[in-house]
Amino acid sequence: MPEIQSAETPNGKHLPSHAKVVIIGGGVVGCSILFHLAKFGWKDAVLLERNELTSGSSWHAAGQIHTISSDPNISRLQSYTIDLYREIEETSGHSVGLHITGGFYLASNKTWYDYLKRERSKARYMGLHQEFISPQEVADRHPLIDPKHYLAALWDDQDGDLDPSGATYAFAKSARHHGAQYFTHTPVTATTQRADGSWDVTTPRGVINAEHIVNCGGLWAREVGHMQGVHLPVQPMEHHYLLTEDIPEVAAAESRLPCGIDYEANIYFRQERKGLLLGTYEQKGTPWKVGGTPWDFGHELLPPNLDQIADRLEFAFDRIPVLGEVGIRQAINGPFTFGPDGNPMIGPVPGMRNYWCAVGVMAGFCQGGGVGLTMAEWMIDGEPGIDVWAMDVARFGDWATPDWGTVKSTENYERRFVMTFPNETLPKGRLQKTTALYDRLVAKGARMGQSFGLEHALWFADGPEDAHEEPTFERNRSHDYVAREVAAVQNAVGGIEIANFAKHDFRGPGARAFLERVLAGRLPAPGRLSLTPMLTEKGKLYGDLTVGCLAEDHFMLFGSGAMQEAHRRWFTRALPDDVTYANVSDDWHGVALSGPQSRALLARITRDDVSADALRFRDIRRTFVGGVPVILNRLSFSGELGFEIYCRPHHLLRLAEAVEEAGAVLGYRWYGARALMSLRLEKGWGAWGLEYRPDFDAVAAGLDGFIDFSKEFTGKAATEALRAKGPASRLVTLTIDVDGIDVSGDEAILKDGAAIGYVSSGGYAHRVGRSMAMGYVTAESAAPGTAVQVETLGEMYGAVVEGGPVYDPGGARMRG
């Protein structure tokens, strides 16, 4: 191809012919990424904006900033974002209009009070500045609020507001200060990938060849993705907020009033000039331009529809009475983009080379700085500084279609200020993926959940009409049902569907050598299984996998179903020519049998000798079970004797029928994910996304014993250094002295009144009759027998660090 010539843009700058990175979209997120890339050393970065900066959603954002988020690491990044504004204001010389007023989160009933107690517990171990204040203190700090409606409020001194346009331009000008460039009135009309993996980005002003491109399209994220066949499940939503006329009490205040959120009323508010800004997320959201955002949409607003928010306004007038007495100066209705779960979608897009996205960042002025930091670290260093799975675009697969995205994004918009309880399953966007057993299990009383789009059983009631529960923070009605499932696994035999485990297929003469480098553990011989961590270059955990060797040149890896696309992205980064790889998760469904009678049941439905000597612990083989071809693993995550039986989806129903028929006389019972999570707690086995995640290394997680240090593997040098230094924190198992309530995750662990760690997961351990948890604590507090406390719903409960599995510590039952 001939050299691409530079073209002059309307502001007189020349469009370069080449760049390290081209960012598409000039909102706060794109400008933040540009700034961070340039600050960290990638000066050859270019941002292209179709109109003026902020022309999408950024210019009409409410500008309220806060740190609270459902995910602790997003909260950390929101805190980072707020602290960053002073730096970019100084670097750019452009005011961001920052007002750090502090803010409160208002609880008007016990449920919301309990929610805020959980948030306060998270804040303890995260080092955030959050404290409870009384309703009277709320009124003292914000005299327009009627305190009689509230039980308590959580105060955060870092909250406040800013000027959205000012903040966006400050990021852009700071990026230019560090050497980057941005071009306005330069729309991207095409993205075309060359054979070398680089991209030609076409504009009316010329073409830029870039090593990487980043879709920061905001309202146009879908359209930018369509240029390259990427279908992002995001949806612009209409959103209202109001600006009042001047309020005498505000005008007379000696200092700026704090901002606030009232969860039950579903409103947020802050001072705006001498009045108030009042925003709400209506109970029935309105998707905007489902078919696509017009390219000519710019600095425009939508016609307001106050009837849509009338019920929210009644709440607001009741709780801030002056709102009913002053006029509305302006009603703002502007679109902004939501993702299916309300969190951003960022990172390298699976299946694409050098194509990145940062879209669906609905809280752009809370999260934009953190997203920019994360993206720059990821692009420059190869991995983010902290675990950002809650924002990773790979948490969605091709099942997350545009239609599904609209349904779920609307649901999430409507639930913006509605908590999701630990035991709650959301109703919209269901049945996106099901197995052949779905109807059968539902008929038997299965309460279903959804993971990576797939329906799976959580627990089993007495029948479909009984398969319900009330959302709660306390021990829920599934407790006794889960207890009988655990009893069946402990005393007889239980079966759980395992379609939602990921399966990765590697074949070819170079498969073993490739996996030796990618995986830290020992690879098995043909016919055997092994367990191994997978690490990043910095030694952080990126996988916890079971490796099955079906032949010397054929391996099957089993792991987290939710991580399957992230792992596909990881495996295909540098796949050699003599290895073929496929994510075959949807090609293998199956049933896992667990319990002392599981071998007897298996023997009834296979012609193989499945005795302990003939089918050893950690064997894998191809055979026939229940009259269908299967892959049979002698393995169990329950801590009991067990077998995993994988078959093709079209054989699953026949396999399940054979299991049920043979198990009828052996006490067979189906069990669900909640029982499995209880069973593994007593063994001290971590789960991916809870105990095992990229925030931690193999040493802290106690997985270094599975590593083969005699070979070369990704992350070896970092892991050896971590071992020599010793971890700052360690994963431990706790028993907790509490009754009627169990931890679920993110609760603070304390010793002598100071936070020393947090709970990664927990629940009731039915076999030993104890409430338990797993979590990370400082290394000096990890010794067995150490007495600590766990904060649950605002109360401190005594707990003890256990020295190993509290059930069958020698593993005799599992090995059979």
Short mmCIF file of C-alpha atoms in Angstrom, two decimals, residues 82-354:
data_model
loop_
_atom_site.label_atom_id
_atom_site.label_comp_id
_atom_site.label_asym_id
_atom_site.label_seq_id
_atom_site.Cartn_x
_atom_site.Cartn_y
_atom_site.Cartn_z
CA ILE A 82 -12.01 11.84 42.06
CA ASP A 83 -8.47 12.35 43.36
CA LEU A 84 -7.20 12.70 39.77
CA TYR A 85 -9.25 15.78 38.95
CA ARG A 86 -6.92 18.13 40.82
CA GLU A 87 -3.95 16.79 38.83
CA ILE A 88 -5.49 17.28 35.41
CA GLU A 89 -6.78 20.71 36.37
CA GLU A 90 -3.23 21.73 37.25
CA THR A 91 -1.64 20.07 34.21
CA SER A 92 -4.15 21.44 31.71
CA GLY A 93 -4.77 24.85 33.20
CA HIS A 94 -8.45 24.16 32.56
CA SER A 95 -10.94 24.26 35.44
CA VAL A 96 -12.95 21.11 36.13
CA GLY A 97 -15.34 23.00 38.44
CA LEU A 98 -14.63 20.54 41.24
CA HIS A 99 -16.60 20.82 44.49
CA ILE A 100 -15.76 18.22 47.15
CA THR A 101 -18.75 18.74 49.40
CA GLY A 102 -19.05 15.29 50.91
CA GLY A 103 -22.20 13.31 50.38
CA PHE A 104 -24.59 11.00 52.12
CA TYR A 105 -26.47 7.83 51.21
CA LEU A 106 -29.85 7.83 52.91
CA ALA A 107 -31.57 4.79 54.42
CA SER A 108 -35.29 5.20 55.02
CA ASN A 109 -35.96 1.58 56.02
CA LYS A 110 -34.18 -1.38 57.61
CA THR A 111 -33.37 -3.02 54.30
CA TRP A 112 -31.47 -0.03 53.00
CA TYR A 113 -29.85 0.44 56.40
CA ASP A 114 -28.57 -3.15 56.20
CA TYR A 115 -27.27 -2.46 52.70
CA LEU A 116 -25.34 0.58 53.94
CA LYS A 117 -23.91 -1.46 56.83
CA ARG A 118 -22.46 -3.81 54.23
CA GLU A 119 -21.05 -0.87 52.29
CA ARG A 120 -19.50 0.51 55.46
CA SER A 121 -17.87 -2.85 56.10
CA LYS A 122 -16.36 -2.84 52.60
CA ALA A 123 -15.08 0.68 53.19
CA ARG A 124 -13.20 -0.47 56.31
CA TYR A 125 -10.86 -2.81 54.47
CA MET A 126 -10.66 -0.60 51.37
CA GLY A 127 -9.50 2.41 53.35
CA LEU A 128 -12.35 4.63 52.14
CA HIS A 129 -13.63 7.43 54.35
CA GLN A 130 -17.20 6.44 55.13
CA GLU A 131 -18.98 6.79 58.46
CA PHE A 132 -22.58 6.64 59.65
CA ILE A 133 -24.26 9.86 60.71
CA SER A 134 -27.68 10.33 62.31
CA PRO A 135 -30.72 11.80 60.53
CA GLN A 136 -30.29 14.94 62.62
CA GLU A 137 -26.70 15.28 61.42
CA VAL A 138 -28.01 14.97 57.86
CA ALA A 139 -30.39 17.88 58.50
CA ASP A 140 -27.61 19.89 60.12
CA ARG A 141 -25.43 19.51 57.04
CA HIS A 142 -28.27 19.90 54.54
CA PRO A 143 -31.12 21.88 56.15
CA LEU A 144 -33.47 21.36 53.16
CA ILE A 145 -33.83 17.65 53.99
CA ASP A 146 -36.62 16.47 56.30
CA PRO A 147 -34.84 14.00 58.62
CA LYS A 148 -37.99 12.26 59.88
CA HIS A 149 -37.95 9.89 56.89
CA TYR A 150 -34.58 8.33 57.65
CA LEU A 151 -33.05 5.77 60.00
CA ALA A 152 -29.45 6.66 59.22
CA ALA A 153 -27.10 7.85 56.52
CA LEU A 154 -23.65 6.82 55.35
CA TRP A 155 -21.38 9.83 54.90
CA ASP A 156 -18.49 9.93 52.42
CA ASP A 157 -16.26 12.99 52.56
CA GLN A 158 -14.88 12.37 49.03
CA ASP A 159 -18.19 12.89 47.18
CA GLY A 160 -19.14 16.05 45.35
CA ASP A 161 -19.71 17.40 41.83
CA LEU A 162 -17.89 18.96 38.90
CA ASP A 163 -18.36 20.59 35.51
CA PRO A 164 -18.61 17.73 32.97
CA SER A 165 -17.41 19.72 29.97
CA GLY A 166 -14.59 21.24 31.97
CA ALA A 167 -13.41 17.83 33.18
CA THR A 168 -13.46 16.38 29.65
CA TYR A 169 -11.45 19.26 28.21
CA ALA A 170 -9.02 19.08 31.13
CA PHE A 171 -8.32 15.43 30.29
CA ALA A 172 -7.85 16.28 26.61
CA LYS A 173 -5.55 19.24 27.25
CA SER A 174 -3.56 17.25 29.81
CA ALA A 175 -3.14 14.51 27.21
CA ARG A 176 -1.83 17.09 24.76
CA HIS A 177 0.51 18.39 27.47
CA HIS A 178 2.00 14.88 27.68
CA GLY A 179 2.44 14.62 23.90
CA ALA A 180 -0.79 13.11 22.56
CA GLN A 181 -3.03 14.66 19.91
CA TYR A 182 -6.77 14.99 19.47
CA PHE A 183 -8.76 16.05 16.42
CA THR A 184 -12.33 17.31 16.45
CA HIS A 185 -14.73 17.36 13.48
CA THR A 186 -12.99 14.22 12.25
CA PRO A 187 -15.53 11.38 12.14
CA VAL A 188 -14.37 7.82 11.60
CA THR A 189 -16.13 6.25 8.62
CA ALA A 190 -14.38 2.86 8.45
CA THR A 191 -11.95 0.63 10.32
CA THR A 192 -10.06 -1.94 8.25
CA GLN A 193 -7.51 -4.40 9.60
CA ARG A 194 -4.34 -5.23 7.69
CA ALA A 195 -2.70 -8.65 7.63
CA ASP A 196 -0.09 -7.49 10.17
CA GLY A 197 -2.85 -6.76 12.71
CA SER A 198 -2.70 -2.98 12.43
CA TRP A 199 -5.73 -0.88 11.54
CA ASP A 200 -6.48 1.67 8.84
CA VAL A 201 -8.84 4.22 10.34
CA THR A 202 -10.63 6.14 7.61
CA THR A 203 -11.91 9.70 8.04
CA PRO A 204 -12.97 12.42 5.57
CA ARG A 205 -9.61 14.07 6.35
CA GLY A 206 -7.47 11.06 5.54
CA VAL A 207 -6.48 7.63 6.81
CA ILE A 208 -4.43 6.83 9.90
CA ASN A 209 -2.72 3.49 10.26
CA ALA A 210 -2.73 2.46 13.92
CA GLU A 211 -1.28 -0.48 15.80
CA HIS A 212 -4.31 -0.42 18.12
CA ILE A 213 -7.76 1.11 18.00
CA VAL A 214 -10.06 1.80 20.93
CA ASN A 215 -13.83 2.08 20.56
CA CYS A 216 -14.91 4.84 22.96
CA GLY A 217 -17.96 5.66 20.88
CA GLY A 218 -20.35 6.33 23.76
CA LEU A 219 -23.79 6.82 22.20
CA TRP A 220 -22.27 5.53 18.94
CA ALA A 221 -20.41 2.55 20.46
CA ARG A 222 -22.68 0.13 18.63
CA GLU A 223 -22.19 1.86 15.29
CA VAL A 224 -18.41 2.02 15.67
CA GLY A 225 -18.43 -1.69 16.55
CA HIS A 226 -20.54 -2.53 13.51
CA MET A 227 -17.76 -1.21 11.28
CA GLN A 228 -15.81 -4.30 12.24
CA GLY A 229 -18.66 -6.76 12.91
CA VAL A 230 -18.56 -6.27 16.69
CA HIS A 231 -22.01 -6.28 18.31
CA LEU A 232 -21.79 -4.66 21.73
CA PRO A 233 -24.84 -5.27 23.98
CA VAL A 234 -25.17 -1.67 25.18
CA GLN A 235 -28.22 0.56 24.99
CA PRO A 236 -28.69 4.34 25.23
CA MET A 237 -31.39 5.22 27.75
CA GLU A 238 -33.35 8.40 28.26
CA HIS A 239 -32.55 10.03 31.58
CA HIS A 240 -34.16 12.98 33.37
CA TYR A 241 -32.87 15.47 35.85
CA LEU A 242 -34.27 18.84 36.91
CA LEU A 243 -32.70 22.18 37.74
CA THR A 244 -34.68 24.34 40.16
CA GLU A 245 -35.04 28.06 40.41
CA ASP A 246 -33.03 29.82 43.09
CA ILE A 247 -33.75 28.64 46.63
CA PRO A 248 -33.25 31.28 49.35
CA GLU A 249 -31.81 28.78 51.84
CA VAL A 250 -29.24 27.65 49.28
CA ALA A 251 -28.32 31.22 48.38
CA ALA A 252 -27.89 32.05 52.08
CA ALA A 253 -25.79 28.97 52.93
CA GLU A 254 -22.26 29.77 54.08
CA SER A 255 -20.80 26.82 52.19
CA ARG A 256 -21.86 24.55 49.35
CA LEU A 257 -24.42 21.93 50.38
CA PRO A 258 -23.43 18.26 50.27
CA CYS A 259 -24.81 15.95 47.63
CA GLY A 260 -26.95 12.91 48.39
CA ILE A 261 -28.71 9.75 47.23
CA ASP A 262 -32.04 8.52 48.60
CA TYR A 263 -32.31 4.86 47.64
CA GLU A 264 -35.98 4.22 48.36
CA ALA A 265 -37.01 7.43 46.60
CA ASN A 266 -34.65 6.57 43.72
CA ILE A 267 -33.30 10.11 43.55
CA TYR A 268 -29.96 11.88 43.66
CA PHE A 269 -29.46 15.58 44.31
CA ARG A 270 -26.82 18.26 44.69
CA GLN A 271 -26.46 22.00 44.70
CA GLU A 272 -26.46 23.72 41.30
CA ARG A 273 -25.75 27.45 41.49
CA LYS A 274 -28.27 28.82 44.00
CA GLY A 275 -30.73 25.97 43.51
CA LEU A 276 -30.71 22.18 43.37
CA LEU A 277 -30.19 19.55 40.72
CA LEU A 278 -32.53 16.57 41.17
CA GLY A 279 -32.15 13.38 39.13
CA THR A 280 -33.96 10.06 39.11
CA TYR A 281 -33.98 6.64 37.50
CA GLU A 282 -37.60 5.99 36.68
CA GLN A 283 -39.23 2.64 37.39
CA LYS A 284 -39.97 2.14 33.71
CA GLY A 285 -36.92 2.99 31.65
CA THR A 286 -37.13 4.27 28.09
CA PRO A 287 -34.55 2.85 25.65
CA TRP A 288 -33.52 5.44 23.07
CA LYS A 289 -32.85 4.68 19.42
CA VAL A 290 -32.86 0.90 19.75
CA GLY A 291 -32.14 0.59 16.04
CA GLY A 292 -29.04 2.79 16.20
CA THR A 293 -27.88 6.27 17.15
CA PRO A 294 -28.09 8.78 14.29
CA TRP A 295 -24.66 10.00 13.22
CA ASP A 296 -25.90 13.59 13.07
CA PHE A 297 -27.05 13.64 16.72
CA GLY A 298 -24.93 16.08 18.69
CA HIS A 299 -25.36 18.73 21.37
CA GLU A 300 -29.05 18.00 21.62
CA LEU A 301 -31.56 17.08 24.30
CA LEU A 302 -34.73 15.04 24.12
CA PRO A 303 -38.21 16.35 24.93
CA PRO A 304 -38.79 15.95 28.68
CA ASN A 305 -41.59 13.71 29.89
CA LEU A 306 -42.28 14.64 33.49
CA ASP A 307 -45.19 12.19 33.69
CA GLN A 308 -42.55 9.48 33.41
CA ILE A 309 -40.96 10.59 36.69
CA ALA A 310 -44.05 11.91 38.52
CA ASP A 311 -43.98 9.20 41.21
CA ARG A 312 -40.29 9.88 41.92
CA LEU A 313 -41.01 13.61 42.20
CA GLU A 314 -43.64 12.92 44.86
CA PHE A 315 -41.00 11.16 46.93
CA ALA A 316 -38.59 14.04 46.38
CA PHE A 317 -41.14 16.71 47.38
CA ASP A 318 -41.88 14.77 50.55
CA ARG A 319 -38.26 14.39 51.58
CA ILE A 320 -36.95 17.75 50.39
CA PRO A 321 -40.10 19.86 50.95
CA VAL A 322 -38.74 23.04 49.39
CA LEU A 323 -38.77 21.30 45.99
CA GLY A 324 -42.55 21.53 46.02
CA GLU A 325 -42.38 25.27 46.57
CA VAL A 326 -39.87 26.43 43.95
CA GLY A 327 -40.14 26.41 40.20
CA ILE A 328 -38.29 24.20 37.75
CA ARG A 329 -35.78 26.25 35.78
CA GLN A 330 -35.00 23.48 33.29
CA ALA A 331 -35.92 19.84 32.71
CA ILE A 332 -33.08 17.87 31.13
CA ASN A 333 -33.76 14.65 29.25
CA GLY A 334 -30.63 13.33 27.58
CA PRO A 335 -29.54 9.89 26.42
CA PHE A 336 -26.60 8.01 27.90
CA THR A 337 -25.43 4.48 27.40
CA PHE A 338 -25.98 1.62 29.84
CA GLY A 339 -24.52 -1.87 29.82
CA PRO A 340 -26.40 -5.07 30.72
CA ASP A 341 -25.25 -5.06 34.36
CA GLY A 342 -24.63 -1.33 34.74
CA ASN A 343 -20.83 -1.67 34.66
CA PRO A 344 -18.55 -0.57 31.81
CA MET A 345 -17.37 -2.92 29.07
CA ILE A 346 -13.63 -2.39 28.62
CA GLY A 347 -10.53 -4.20 27.42
CA PRO A 348 -9.40 -6.19 24.38
CA VAL A 349 -12.37 -7.63 22.52
CA PRO A 350 -12.15 -11.46 22.40
CA GLY A 351 -11.67 -12.82 18.92
CA MET A 352 -10.19 -9.54 17.68
CA ARG A 353 -6.57 -8.52 17.34
CA ASN A 354 -5.54 -5.09 18.66
#
